Short mmCIF file of C-alpha atoms and ligand atoms in Angstrom, two decimals:
data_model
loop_
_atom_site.label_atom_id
_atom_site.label_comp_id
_atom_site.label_asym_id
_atom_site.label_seq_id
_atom_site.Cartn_x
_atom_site.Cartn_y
_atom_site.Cartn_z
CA UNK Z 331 5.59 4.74 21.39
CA UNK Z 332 2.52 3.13 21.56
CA UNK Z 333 1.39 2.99 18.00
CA UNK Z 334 3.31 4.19 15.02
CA UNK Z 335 1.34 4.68 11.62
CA UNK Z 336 3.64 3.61 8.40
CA UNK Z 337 2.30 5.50 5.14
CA UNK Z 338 2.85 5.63 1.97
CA UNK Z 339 3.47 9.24 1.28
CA UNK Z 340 3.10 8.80 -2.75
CA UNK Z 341 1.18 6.62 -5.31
CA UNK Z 342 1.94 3.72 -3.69
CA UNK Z 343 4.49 1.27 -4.16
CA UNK Z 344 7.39 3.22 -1.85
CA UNK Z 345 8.81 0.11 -0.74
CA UNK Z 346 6.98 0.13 2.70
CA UNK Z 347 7.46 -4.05 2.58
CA UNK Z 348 11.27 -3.63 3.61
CA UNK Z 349 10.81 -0.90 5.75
CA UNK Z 350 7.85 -2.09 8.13
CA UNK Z 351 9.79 -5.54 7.96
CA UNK Z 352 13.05 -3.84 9.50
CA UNK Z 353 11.14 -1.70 11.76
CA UNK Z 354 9.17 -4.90 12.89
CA UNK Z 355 12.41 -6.02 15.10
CA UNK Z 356 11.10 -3.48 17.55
CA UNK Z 357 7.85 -3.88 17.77
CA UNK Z 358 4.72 -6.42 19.14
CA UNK Z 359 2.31 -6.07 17.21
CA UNK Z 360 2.11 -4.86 13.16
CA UNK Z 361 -1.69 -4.17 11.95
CA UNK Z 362 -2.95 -3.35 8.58
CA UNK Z 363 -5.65 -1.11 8.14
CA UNK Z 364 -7.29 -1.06 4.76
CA UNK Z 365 -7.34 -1.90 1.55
CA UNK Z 366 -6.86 -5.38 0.09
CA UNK Z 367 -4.88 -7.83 -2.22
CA UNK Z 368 -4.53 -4.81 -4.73
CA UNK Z 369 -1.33 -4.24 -2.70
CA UNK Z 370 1.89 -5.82 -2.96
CA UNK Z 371 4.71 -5.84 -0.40
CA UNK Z 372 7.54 -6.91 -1.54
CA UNK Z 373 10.49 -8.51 1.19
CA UNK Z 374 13.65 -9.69 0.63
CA UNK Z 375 14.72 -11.97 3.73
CA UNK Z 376 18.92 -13.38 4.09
CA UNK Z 377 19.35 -16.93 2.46
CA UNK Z 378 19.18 -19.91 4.14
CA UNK Z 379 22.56 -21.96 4.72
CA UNK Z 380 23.76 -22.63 1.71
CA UNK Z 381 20.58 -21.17 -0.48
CA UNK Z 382 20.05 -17.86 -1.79
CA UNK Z 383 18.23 -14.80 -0.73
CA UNK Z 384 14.41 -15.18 -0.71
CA UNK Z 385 12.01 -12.78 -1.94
CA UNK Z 386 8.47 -12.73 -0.36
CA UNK Z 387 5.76 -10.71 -1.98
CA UNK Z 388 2.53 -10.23 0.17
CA UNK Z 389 -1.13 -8.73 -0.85
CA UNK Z 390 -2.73 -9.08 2.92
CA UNK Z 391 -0.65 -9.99 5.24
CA UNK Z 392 1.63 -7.74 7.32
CA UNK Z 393 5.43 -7.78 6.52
CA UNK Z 394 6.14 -8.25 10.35
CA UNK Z 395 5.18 -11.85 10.05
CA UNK Z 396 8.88 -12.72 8.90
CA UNK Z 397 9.72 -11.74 12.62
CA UNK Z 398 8.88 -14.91 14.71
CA UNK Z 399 8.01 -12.72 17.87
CA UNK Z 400 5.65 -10.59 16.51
CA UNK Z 401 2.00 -10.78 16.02
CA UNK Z 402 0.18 -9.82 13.03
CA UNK Z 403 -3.31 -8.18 12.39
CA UNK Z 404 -5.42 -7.78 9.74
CA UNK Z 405 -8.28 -5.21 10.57
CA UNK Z 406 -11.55 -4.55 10.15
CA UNK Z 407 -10.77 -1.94 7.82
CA UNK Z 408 -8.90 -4.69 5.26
CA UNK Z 409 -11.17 -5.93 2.69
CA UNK Z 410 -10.25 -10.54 2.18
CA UNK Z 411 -10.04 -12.41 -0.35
CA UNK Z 412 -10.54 -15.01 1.16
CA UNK Z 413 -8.36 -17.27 -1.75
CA UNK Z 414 -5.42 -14.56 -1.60
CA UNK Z 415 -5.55 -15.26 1.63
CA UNK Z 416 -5.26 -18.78 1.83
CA UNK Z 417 -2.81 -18.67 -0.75
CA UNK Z 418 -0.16 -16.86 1.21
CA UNK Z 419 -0.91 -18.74 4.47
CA UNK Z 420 0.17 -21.63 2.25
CA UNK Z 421 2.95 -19.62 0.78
CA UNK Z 422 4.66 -18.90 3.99
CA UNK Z 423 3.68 -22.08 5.78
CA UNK Z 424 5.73 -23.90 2.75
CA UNK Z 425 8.43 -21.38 3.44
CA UNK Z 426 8.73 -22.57 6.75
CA UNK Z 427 6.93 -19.97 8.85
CA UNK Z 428 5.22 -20.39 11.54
CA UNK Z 429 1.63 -18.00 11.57
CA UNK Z 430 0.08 -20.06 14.02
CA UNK Z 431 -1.21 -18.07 17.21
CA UNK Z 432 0.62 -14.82 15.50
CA UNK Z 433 -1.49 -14.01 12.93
CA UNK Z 434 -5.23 -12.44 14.46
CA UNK Z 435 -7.97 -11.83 11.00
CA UNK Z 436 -10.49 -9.00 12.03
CA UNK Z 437 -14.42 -10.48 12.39
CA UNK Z 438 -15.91 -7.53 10.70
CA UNK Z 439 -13.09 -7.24 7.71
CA UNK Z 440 -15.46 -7.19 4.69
CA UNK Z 441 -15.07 -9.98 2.17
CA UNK Z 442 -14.05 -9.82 -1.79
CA UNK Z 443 -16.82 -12.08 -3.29
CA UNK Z 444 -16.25 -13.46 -7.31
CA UNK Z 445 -19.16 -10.96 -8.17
CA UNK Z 446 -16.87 -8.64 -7.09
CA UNK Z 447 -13.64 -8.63 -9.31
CA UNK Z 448 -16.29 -10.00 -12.01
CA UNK Z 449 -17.79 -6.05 -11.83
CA UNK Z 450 -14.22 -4.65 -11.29
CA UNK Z 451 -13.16 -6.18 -14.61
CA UNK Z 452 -16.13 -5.35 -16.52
CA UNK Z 453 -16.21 -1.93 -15.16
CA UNK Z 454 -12.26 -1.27 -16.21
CA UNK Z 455 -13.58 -2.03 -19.99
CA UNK Z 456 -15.52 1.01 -20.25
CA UNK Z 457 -15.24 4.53 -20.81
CA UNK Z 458 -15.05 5.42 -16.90
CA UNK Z 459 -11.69 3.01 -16.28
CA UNK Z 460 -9.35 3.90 -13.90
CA UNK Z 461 -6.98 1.02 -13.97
CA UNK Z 462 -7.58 -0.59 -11.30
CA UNK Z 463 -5.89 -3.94 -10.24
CA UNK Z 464 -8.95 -5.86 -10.64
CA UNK Z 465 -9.02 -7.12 -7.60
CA UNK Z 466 -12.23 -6.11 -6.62
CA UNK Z 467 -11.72 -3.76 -4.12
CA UNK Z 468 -13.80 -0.66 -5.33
CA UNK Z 469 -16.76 -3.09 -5.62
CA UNK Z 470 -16.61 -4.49 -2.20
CA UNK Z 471 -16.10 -0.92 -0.29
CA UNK Z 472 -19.70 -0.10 -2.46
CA UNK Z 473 -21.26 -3.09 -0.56
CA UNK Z 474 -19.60 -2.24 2.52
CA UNK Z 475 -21.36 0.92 2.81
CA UNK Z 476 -24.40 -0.03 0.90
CA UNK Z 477 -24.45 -2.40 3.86
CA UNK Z 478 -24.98 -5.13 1.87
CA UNK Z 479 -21.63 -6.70 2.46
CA UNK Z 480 -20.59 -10.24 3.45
CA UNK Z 481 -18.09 -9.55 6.65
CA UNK Z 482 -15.23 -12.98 7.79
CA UNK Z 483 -18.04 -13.12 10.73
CA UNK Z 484 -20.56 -14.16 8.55
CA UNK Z 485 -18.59 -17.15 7.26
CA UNK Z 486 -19.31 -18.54 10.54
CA UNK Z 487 -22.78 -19.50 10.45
CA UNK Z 488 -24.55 -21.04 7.47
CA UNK Z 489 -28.00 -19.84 7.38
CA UNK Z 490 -26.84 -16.26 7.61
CA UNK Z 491 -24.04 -16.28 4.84
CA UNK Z 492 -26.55 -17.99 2.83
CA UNK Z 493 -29.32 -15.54 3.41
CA UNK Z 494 -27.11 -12.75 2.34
CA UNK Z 495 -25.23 -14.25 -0.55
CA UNK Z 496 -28.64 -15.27 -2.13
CA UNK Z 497 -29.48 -11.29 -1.40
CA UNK Z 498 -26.43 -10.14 -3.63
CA UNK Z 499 -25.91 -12.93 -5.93
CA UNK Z 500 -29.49 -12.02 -7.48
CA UNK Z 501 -28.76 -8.27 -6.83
CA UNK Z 502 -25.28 -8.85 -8.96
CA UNK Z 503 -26.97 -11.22 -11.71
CA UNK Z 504 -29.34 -9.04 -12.08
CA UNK Z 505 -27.18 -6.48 -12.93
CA UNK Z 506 -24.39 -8.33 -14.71
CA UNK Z 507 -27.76 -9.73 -16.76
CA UNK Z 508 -29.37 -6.74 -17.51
CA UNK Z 509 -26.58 -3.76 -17.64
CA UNK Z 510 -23.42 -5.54 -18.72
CA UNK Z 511 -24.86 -8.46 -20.49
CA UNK Z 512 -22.58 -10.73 -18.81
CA UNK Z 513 -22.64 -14.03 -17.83
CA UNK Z 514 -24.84 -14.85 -14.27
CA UNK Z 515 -23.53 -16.34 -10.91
CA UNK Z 516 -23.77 -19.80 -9.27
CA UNK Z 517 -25.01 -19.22 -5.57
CA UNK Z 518 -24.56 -22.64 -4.77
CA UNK Z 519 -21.08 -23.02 -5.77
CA UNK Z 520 -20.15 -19.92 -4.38
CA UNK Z 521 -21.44 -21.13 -0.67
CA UNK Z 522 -19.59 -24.40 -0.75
CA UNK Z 523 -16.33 -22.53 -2.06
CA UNK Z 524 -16.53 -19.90 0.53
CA UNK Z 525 -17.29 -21.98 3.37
CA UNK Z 526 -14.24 -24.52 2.84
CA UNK Z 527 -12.39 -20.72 3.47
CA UNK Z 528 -14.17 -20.57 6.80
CA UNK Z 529 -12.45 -23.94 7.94
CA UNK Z 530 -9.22 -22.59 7.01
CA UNK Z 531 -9.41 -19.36 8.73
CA UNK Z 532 -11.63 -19.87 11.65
CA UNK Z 533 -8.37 -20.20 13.97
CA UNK Z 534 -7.40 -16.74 13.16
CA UNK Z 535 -10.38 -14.84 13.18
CA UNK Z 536 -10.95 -12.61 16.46
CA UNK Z 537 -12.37 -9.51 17.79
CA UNK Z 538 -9.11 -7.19 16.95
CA UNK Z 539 -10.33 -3.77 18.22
CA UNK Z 540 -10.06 -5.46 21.44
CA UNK Z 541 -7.06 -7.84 20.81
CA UNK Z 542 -5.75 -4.32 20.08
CA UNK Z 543 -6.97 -2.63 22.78
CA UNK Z 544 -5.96 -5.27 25.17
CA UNK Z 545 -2.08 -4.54 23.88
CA UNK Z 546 -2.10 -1.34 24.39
CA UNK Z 547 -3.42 -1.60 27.56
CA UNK Z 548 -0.55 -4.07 28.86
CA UNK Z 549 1.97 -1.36 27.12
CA UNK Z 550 3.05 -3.28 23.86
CA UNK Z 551 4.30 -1.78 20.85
CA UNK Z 552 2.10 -1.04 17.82
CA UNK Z 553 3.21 -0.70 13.76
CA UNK Z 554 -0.21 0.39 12.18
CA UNK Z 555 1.04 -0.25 8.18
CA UNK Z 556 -1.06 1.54 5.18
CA UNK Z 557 -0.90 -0.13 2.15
CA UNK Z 558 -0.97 2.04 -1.60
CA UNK Z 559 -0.26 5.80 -0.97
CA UNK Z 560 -1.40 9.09 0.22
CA UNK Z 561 -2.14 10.40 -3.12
CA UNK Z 562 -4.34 6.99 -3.98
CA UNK Z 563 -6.79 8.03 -0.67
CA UNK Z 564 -10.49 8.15 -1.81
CA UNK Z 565 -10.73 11.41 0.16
CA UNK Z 566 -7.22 13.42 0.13
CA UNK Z 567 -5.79 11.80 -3.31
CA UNK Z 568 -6.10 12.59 -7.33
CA UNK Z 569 -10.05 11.47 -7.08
CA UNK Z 570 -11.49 9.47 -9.56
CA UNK Z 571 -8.20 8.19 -10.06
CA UNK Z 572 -7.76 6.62 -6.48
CA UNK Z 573 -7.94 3.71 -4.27
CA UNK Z 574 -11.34 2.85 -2.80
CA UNK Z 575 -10.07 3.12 1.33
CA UNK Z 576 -8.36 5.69 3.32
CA UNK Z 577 -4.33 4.95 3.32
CA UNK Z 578 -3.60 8.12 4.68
CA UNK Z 579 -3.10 8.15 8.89
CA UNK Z 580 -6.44 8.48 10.06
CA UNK Z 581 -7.29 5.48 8.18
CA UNK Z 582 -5.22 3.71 11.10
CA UNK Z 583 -7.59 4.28 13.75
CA UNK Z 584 -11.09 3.54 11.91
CA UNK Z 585 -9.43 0.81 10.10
CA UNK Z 586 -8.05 -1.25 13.05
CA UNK Z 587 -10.33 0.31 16.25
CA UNK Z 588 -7.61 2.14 17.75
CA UNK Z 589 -7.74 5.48 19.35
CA UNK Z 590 -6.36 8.75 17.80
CA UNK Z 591 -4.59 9.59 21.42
CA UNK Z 592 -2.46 6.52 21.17
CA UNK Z 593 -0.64 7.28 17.76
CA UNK Z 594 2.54 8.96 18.58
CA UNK Z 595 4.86 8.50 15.12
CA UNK Z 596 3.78 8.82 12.01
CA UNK Z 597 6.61 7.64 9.28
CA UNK Z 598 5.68 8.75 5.42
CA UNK Z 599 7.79 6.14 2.77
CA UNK Z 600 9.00 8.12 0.12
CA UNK Z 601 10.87 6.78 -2.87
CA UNK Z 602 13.27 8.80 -4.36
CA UNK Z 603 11.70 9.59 -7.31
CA UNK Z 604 8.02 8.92 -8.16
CA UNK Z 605 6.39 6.22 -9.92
CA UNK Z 606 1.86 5.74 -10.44
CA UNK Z 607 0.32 2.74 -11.84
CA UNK Z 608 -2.93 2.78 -13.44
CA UNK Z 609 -4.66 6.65 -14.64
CA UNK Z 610 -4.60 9.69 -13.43
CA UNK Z 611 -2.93 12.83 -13.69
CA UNK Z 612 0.98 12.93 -12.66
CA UNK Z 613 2.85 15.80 -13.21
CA UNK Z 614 6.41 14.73 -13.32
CA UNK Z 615 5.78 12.04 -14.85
CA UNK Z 616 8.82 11.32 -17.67
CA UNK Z 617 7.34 9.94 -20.66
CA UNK Z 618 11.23 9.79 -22.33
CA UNK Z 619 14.29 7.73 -22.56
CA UNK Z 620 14.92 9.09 -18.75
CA UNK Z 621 11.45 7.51 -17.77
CA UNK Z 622 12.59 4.53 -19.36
CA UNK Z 623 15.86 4.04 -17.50
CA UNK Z 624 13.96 4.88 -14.06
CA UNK Z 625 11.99 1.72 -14.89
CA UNK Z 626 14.03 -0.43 -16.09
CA UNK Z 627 16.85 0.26 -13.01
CA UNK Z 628 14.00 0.58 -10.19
CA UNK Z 629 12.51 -2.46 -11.46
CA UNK Z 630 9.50 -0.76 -11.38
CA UNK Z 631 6.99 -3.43 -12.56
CA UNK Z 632 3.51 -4.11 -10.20
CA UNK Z 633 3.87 -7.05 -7.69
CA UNK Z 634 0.36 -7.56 -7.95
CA UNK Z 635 -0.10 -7.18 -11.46
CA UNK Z 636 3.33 -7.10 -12.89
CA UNK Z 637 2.26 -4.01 -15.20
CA UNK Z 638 4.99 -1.66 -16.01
CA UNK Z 639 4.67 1.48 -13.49
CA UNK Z 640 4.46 5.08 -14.76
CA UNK Z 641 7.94 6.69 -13.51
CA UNK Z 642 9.09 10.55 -13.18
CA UNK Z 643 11.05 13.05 -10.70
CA UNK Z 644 10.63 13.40 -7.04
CA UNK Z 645 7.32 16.05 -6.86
CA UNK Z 646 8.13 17.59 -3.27
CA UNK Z 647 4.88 19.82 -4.57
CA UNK Z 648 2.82 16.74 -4.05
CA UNK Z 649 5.05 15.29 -0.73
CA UNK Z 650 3.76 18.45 1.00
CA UNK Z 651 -0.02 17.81 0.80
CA UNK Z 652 0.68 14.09 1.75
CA UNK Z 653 2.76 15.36 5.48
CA UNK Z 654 -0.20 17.46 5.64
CA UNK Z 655 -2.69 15.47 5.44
CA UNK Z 656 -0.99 12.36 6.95
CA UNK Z 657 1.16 14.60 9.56
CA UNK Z 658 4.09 13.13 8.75
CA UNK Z 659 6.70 13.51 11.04
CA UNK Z 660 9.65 11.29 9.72
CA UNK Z 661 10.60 10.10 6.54
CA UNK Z 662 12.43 7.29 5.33
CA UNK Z 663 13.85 7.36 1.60
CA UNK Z 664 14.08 4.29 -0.32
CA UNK Z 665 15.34 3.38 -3.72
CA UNK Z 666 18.26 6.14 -3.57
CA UNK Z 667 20.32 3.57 -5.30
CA UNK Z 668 18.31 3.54 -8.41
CA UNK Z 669 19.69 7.41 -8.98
CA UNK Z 670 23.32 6.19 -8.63
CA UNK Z 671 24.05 6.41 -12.02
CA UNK Z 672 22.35 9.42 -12.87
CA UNK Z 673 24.26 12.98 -14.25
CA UNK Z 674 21.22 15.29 -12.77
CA UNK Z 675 19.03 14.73 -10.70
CA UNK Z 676 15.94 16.86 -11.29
CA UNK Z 677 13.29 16.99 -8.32
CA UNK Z 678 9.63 19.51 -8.92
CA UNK Z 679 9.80 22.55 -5.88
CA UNK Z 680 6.37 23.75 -7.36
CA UNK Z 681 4.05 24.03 -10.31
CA UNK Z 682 3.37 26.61 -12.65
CA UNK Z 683 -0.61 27.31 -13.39
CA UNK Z 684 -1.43 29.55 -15.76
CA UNK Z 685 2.01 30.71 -15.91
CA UNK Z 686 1.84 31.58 -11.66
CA UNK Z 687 4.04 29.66 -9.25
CA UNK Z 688 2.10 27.99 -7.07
CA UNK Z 689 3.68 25.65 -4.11
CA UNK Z 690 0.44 24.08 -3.08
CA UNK Z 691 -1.09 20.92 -4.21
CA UNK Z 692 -4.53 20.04 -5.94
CA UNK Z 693 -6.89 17.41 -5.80
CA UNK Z 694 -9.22 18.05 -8.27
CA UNK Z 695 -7.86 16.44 -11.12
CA UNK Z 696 -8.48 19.32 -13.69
CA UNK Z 697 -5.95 21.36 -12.16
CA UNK Z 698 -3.63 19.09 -11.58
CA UNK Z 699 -3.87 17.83 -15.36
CA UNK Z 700 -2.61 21.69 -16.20
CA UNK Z 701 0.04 21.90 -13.94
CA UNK Z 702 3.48 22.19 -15.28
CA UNK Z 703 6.29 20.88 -12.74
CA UNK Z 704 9.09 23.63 -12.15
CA UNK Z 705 12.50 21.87 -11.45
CA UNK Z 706 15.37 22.53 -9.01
CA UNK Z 707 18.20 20.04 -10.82
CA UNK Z 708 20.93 18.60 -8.59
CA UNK Z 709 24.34 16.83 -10.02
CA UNK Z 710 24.73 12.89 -9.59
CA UNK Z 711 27.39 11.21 -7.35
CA UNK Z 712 27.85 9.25 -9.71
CA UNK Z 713 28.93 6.88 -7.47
CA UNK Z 714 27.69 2.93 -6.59
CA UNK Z 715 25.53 3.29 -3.30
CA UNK Z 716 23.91 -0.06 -2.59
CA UNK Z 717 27.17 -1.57 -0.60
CA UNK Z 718 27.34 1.74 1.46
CA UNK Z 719 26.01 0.82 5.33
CA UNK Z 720 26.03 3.92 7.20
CA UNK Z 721 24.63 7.57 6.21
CA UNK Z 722 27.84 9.48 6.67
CA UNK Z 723 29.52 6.98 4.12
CA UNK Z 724 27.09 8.23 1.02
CA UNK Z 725 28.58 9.99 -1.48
CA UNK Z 726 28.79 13.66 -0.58
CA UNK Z 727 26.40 14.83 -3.32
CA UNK Z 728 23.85 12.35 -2.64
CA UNK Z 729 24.17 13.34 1.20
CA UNK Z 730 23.31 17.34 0.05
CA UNK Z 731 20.37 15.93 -2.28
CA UNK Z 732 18.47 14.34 1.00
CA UNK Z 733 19.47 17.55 2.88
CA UNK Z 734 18.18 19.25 0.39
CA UNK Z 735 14.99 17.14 0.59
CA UNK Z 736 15.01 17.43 4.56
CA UNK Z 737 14.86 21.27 4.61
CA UNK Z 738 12.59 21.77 1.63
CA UNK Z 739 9.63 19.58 3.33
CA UNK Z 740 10.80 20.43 7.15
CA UNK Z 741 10.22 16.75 8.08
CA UNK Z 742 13.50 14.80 9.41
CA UNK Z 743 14.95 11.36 7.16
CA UNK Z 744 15.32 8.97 9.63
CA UNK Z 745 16.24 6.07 7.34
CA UNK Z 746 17.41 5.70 4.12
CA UNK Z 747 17.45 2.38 1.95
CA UNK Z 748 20.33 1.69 -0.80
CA UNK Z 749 18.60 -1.91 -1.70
CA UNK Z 750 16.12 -4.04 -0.73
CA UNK Z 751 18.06 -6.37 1.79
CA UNK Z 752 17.68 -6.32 4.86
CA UNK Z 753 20.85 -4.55 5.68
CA UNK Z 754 20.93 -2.01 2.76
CA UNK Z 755 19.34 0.41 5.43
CA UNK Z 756 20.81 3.16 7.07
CA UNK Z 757 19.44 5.05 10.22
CA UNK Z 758 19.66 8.63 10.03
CA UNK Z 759 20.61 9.71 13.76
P1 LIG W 2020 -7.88 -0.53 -6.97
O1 LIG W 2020 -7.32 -0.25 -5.62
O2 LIG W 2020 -7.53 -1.90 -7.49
O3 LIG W 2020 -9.36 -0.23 -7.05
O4 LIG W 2020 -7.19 0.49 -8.01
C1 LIG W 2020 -7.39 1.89 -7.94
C2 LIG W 2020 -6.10 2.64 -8.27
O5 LIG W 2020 -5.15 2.41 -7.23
C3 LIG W 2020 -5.42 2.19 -9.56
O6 LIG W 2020 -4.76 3.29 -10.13
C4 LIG W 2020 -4.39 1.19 -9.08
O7 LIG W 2020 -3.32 1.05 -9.98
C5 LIG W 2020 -3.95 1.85 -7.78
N1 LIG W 2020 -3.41 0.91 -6.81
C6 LIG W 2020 -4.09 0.02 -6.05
N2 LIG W 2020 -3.25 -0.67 -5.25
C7 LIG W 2020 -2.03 -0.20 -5.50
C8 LIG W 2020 -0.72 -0.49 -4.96
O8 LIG W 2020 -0.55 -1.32 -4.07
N3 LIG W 2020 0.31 0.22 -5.47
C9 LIG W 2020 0.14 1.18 -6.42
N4 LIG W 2020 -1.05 1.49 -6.95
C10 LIG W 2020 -2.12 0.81 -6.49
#
């Protein structure tokens, strides 16, 4: 198993954290391959003596760094924030972890400058909004293949970050003057605050296509980890209302360098029902008192933003474009826990357009807008799940529900989480 992609197989927010932390006890290396500090992985790791449990959110950084052996990448396809960054360096450092020699930051990652989540904000006030996180992601992918962007390698040499932050700090003023009427840039202060980063960082900053390629070479073990969700992906999700990178799989291999011949496993995260932050069409979504309880029991507030998410029913409709386009081949289930107190279950087996069943998803957000879900209801088990430790111990019903599941979307659970400790996970054998 040379390299392993981890997707999200929804609209993000599946709980890949806890699972790419548990499957990081088996593996060398975990690498991230796009996006930026829009995500938010969320781990919970066993208390301390004497302390309590500890729960570690992170935006860039790969949820394998809580395993002492393993090394952590952040690829070329990530975009920095440089002050995220540093922040959870700090974070974990003051936590006691050790990221020193484990953690390898990709030389031509692309950078998230202020001018940046300055036009992400202003942009999410008008008419075209997609609510975004703000983080100014979608802003830095346009410089990136404007090829205007600042990459971590230029941080390393004066002359040349200067050259090109003069370029797009009067590009940017000019704009934020002229279109958005907004207030201008400081170049200066912007070079002295983003070369105190490059002092910080320069330990960890490497050539990771061939860090990478190196591993695989000597036979180590790869965890490629997507952050948002299939459905999010700028080219296979619910366009405009997306993600600016490619989650899906083959977002792995131009993300981190790696070649297409050495993934052999690709594992699609799938919470048992659905949730979707920001716009965008979402067809089971439950805008009701049964929403409301999915929320509230899930939790299901942002960890990057904290804003309540949008919840609704398990859509396999949409599950079976993302295994598709991702080529799923296991899944692992999280959340199941949150349904334990549920009288029906109700999960969407297709849509109805125009009043014709149709099993097949769509992209273009027009259709999906019409789409009405069709429902397959199951009974509760009624029954407390989240102390339960191996699959054959879950309640019968909730057994027949992932069966259920399993044969509708031909793709094999291998894992199921009841909670999000460490040892609320059960393998599937
Ligand atoms: P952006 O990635 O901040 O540009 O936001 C674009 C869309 O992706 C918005 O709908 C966001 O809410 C959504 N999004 C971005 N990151 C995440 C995530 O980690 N989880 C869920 N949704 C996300």
């Amino acid at each position: 198993m040379p390299v392993q992609i981890i997707v999200g197989a929804q609209w993000g927010d599946e709980g890949k954290g806890k699972i790419v932390d548990h499957l990081s006890e088996k593996v060398d290396i975990v690498a991230r391959y796009q996006g930026g500090a829009n995500a938010g992985h969320t781990v919970v790791l066993p208390p301390l003596k004497g302390g309590s449990e500890r729960e570690f959110v992170l935006h860039l950084i790969p949820s394998g760094i809580f395993h002492p052996r393993v090394k952590c990448v952040i690829g070329n396809g990530v975009v920095i924030d440089p002050k995220a960054l540093l922040e959870e360096i700090t974070m974990l450092r003051s936590a006691g972890i050790d990221i020193r020699g484990r953690l390898f930051i990709s030389h031509n990652a692309h950078l998230i400058m202020p001018y940046h989540k300055k036009l992400d904000s202003i942009r999410e006030q008008g008419e075209q909004k997609i609510g975004t996180t703000g983080r100014g992601i979608g802003p830095s992918y346009i410089d990136k293949y404007m090829r205007t962007g600042i990459r971590v390698v230029d941080l390393l040499d004066r002359d040349v970050l200067c050259k090109k932050l003069k370029f797009n700090i009067e590009e940017k003023n000019e704009l934020l003057r002229k279109v958005y009427n907004a207030e201008e840039l400081d170049l200066d202060a912007i070079i002295n605050e983003y070369q105190e980063f490059d002092k910080e960082i320069d330990e960890y900053v490497t050539d990771t296509a061939r860090y990478l390629s190196e591993a695989l070479r000597k036979g180590k073990k790869i965890l490629a980890e997507g952050a948002q969700g299939a459905l999010l992906d700028v080219d296979h999700g619910t366009y405009p209302f997306v993600t600016s990178s490619n989650p899906t799989s083959g977002g792995a291999c131009t993300g981190l360098g790696i070649p297409p011949t050495s993934v052999t496993d690709v594992l699609g995260v799938v919470k048992a029902y659905s949730t979707r932050v920001g716009n965008g069409p979402f067809p089971t979504e439950l805008n009701d008192e049964m929403g409301e309880r999915l929320r509230s029991i899930g939790g299901e507030y942002g960890a990057t933003t904290g804003r309540p998410r949008r919840c609704g029913w398990l859509d396999l409709v949409s599950l079976r474009h993302s295994i598709m386009v991702n080529g799923i081949s296991r899944i692992a289930i999280t959340k199941l826990d949150v349904l334990d107190d549920f009288d029906e279950i109700q999960v969407c087996t297709a849509y109805l357009v125009d009043g014709k069943p149709i099993d097949h998803f769509f992209t273009d957000v027009q259709t999906l807008e019409r789409v009405k879900p069709v429902y397959k209801t199951y009974r509760g088990w009624k029954t407390p799940t989240s102390g339960v430790r191996s699959y054959r111990n879950l309640p019968r019903r909730a057994r027949k529900y992932l069966e259920a599941l399993q044969r509708s979307l031909k793709v094999k659970i291998s894992m199921v989480s009841v909670g999000a400790r460490r040892d609320q996970t059960l393998i599937v054998r």
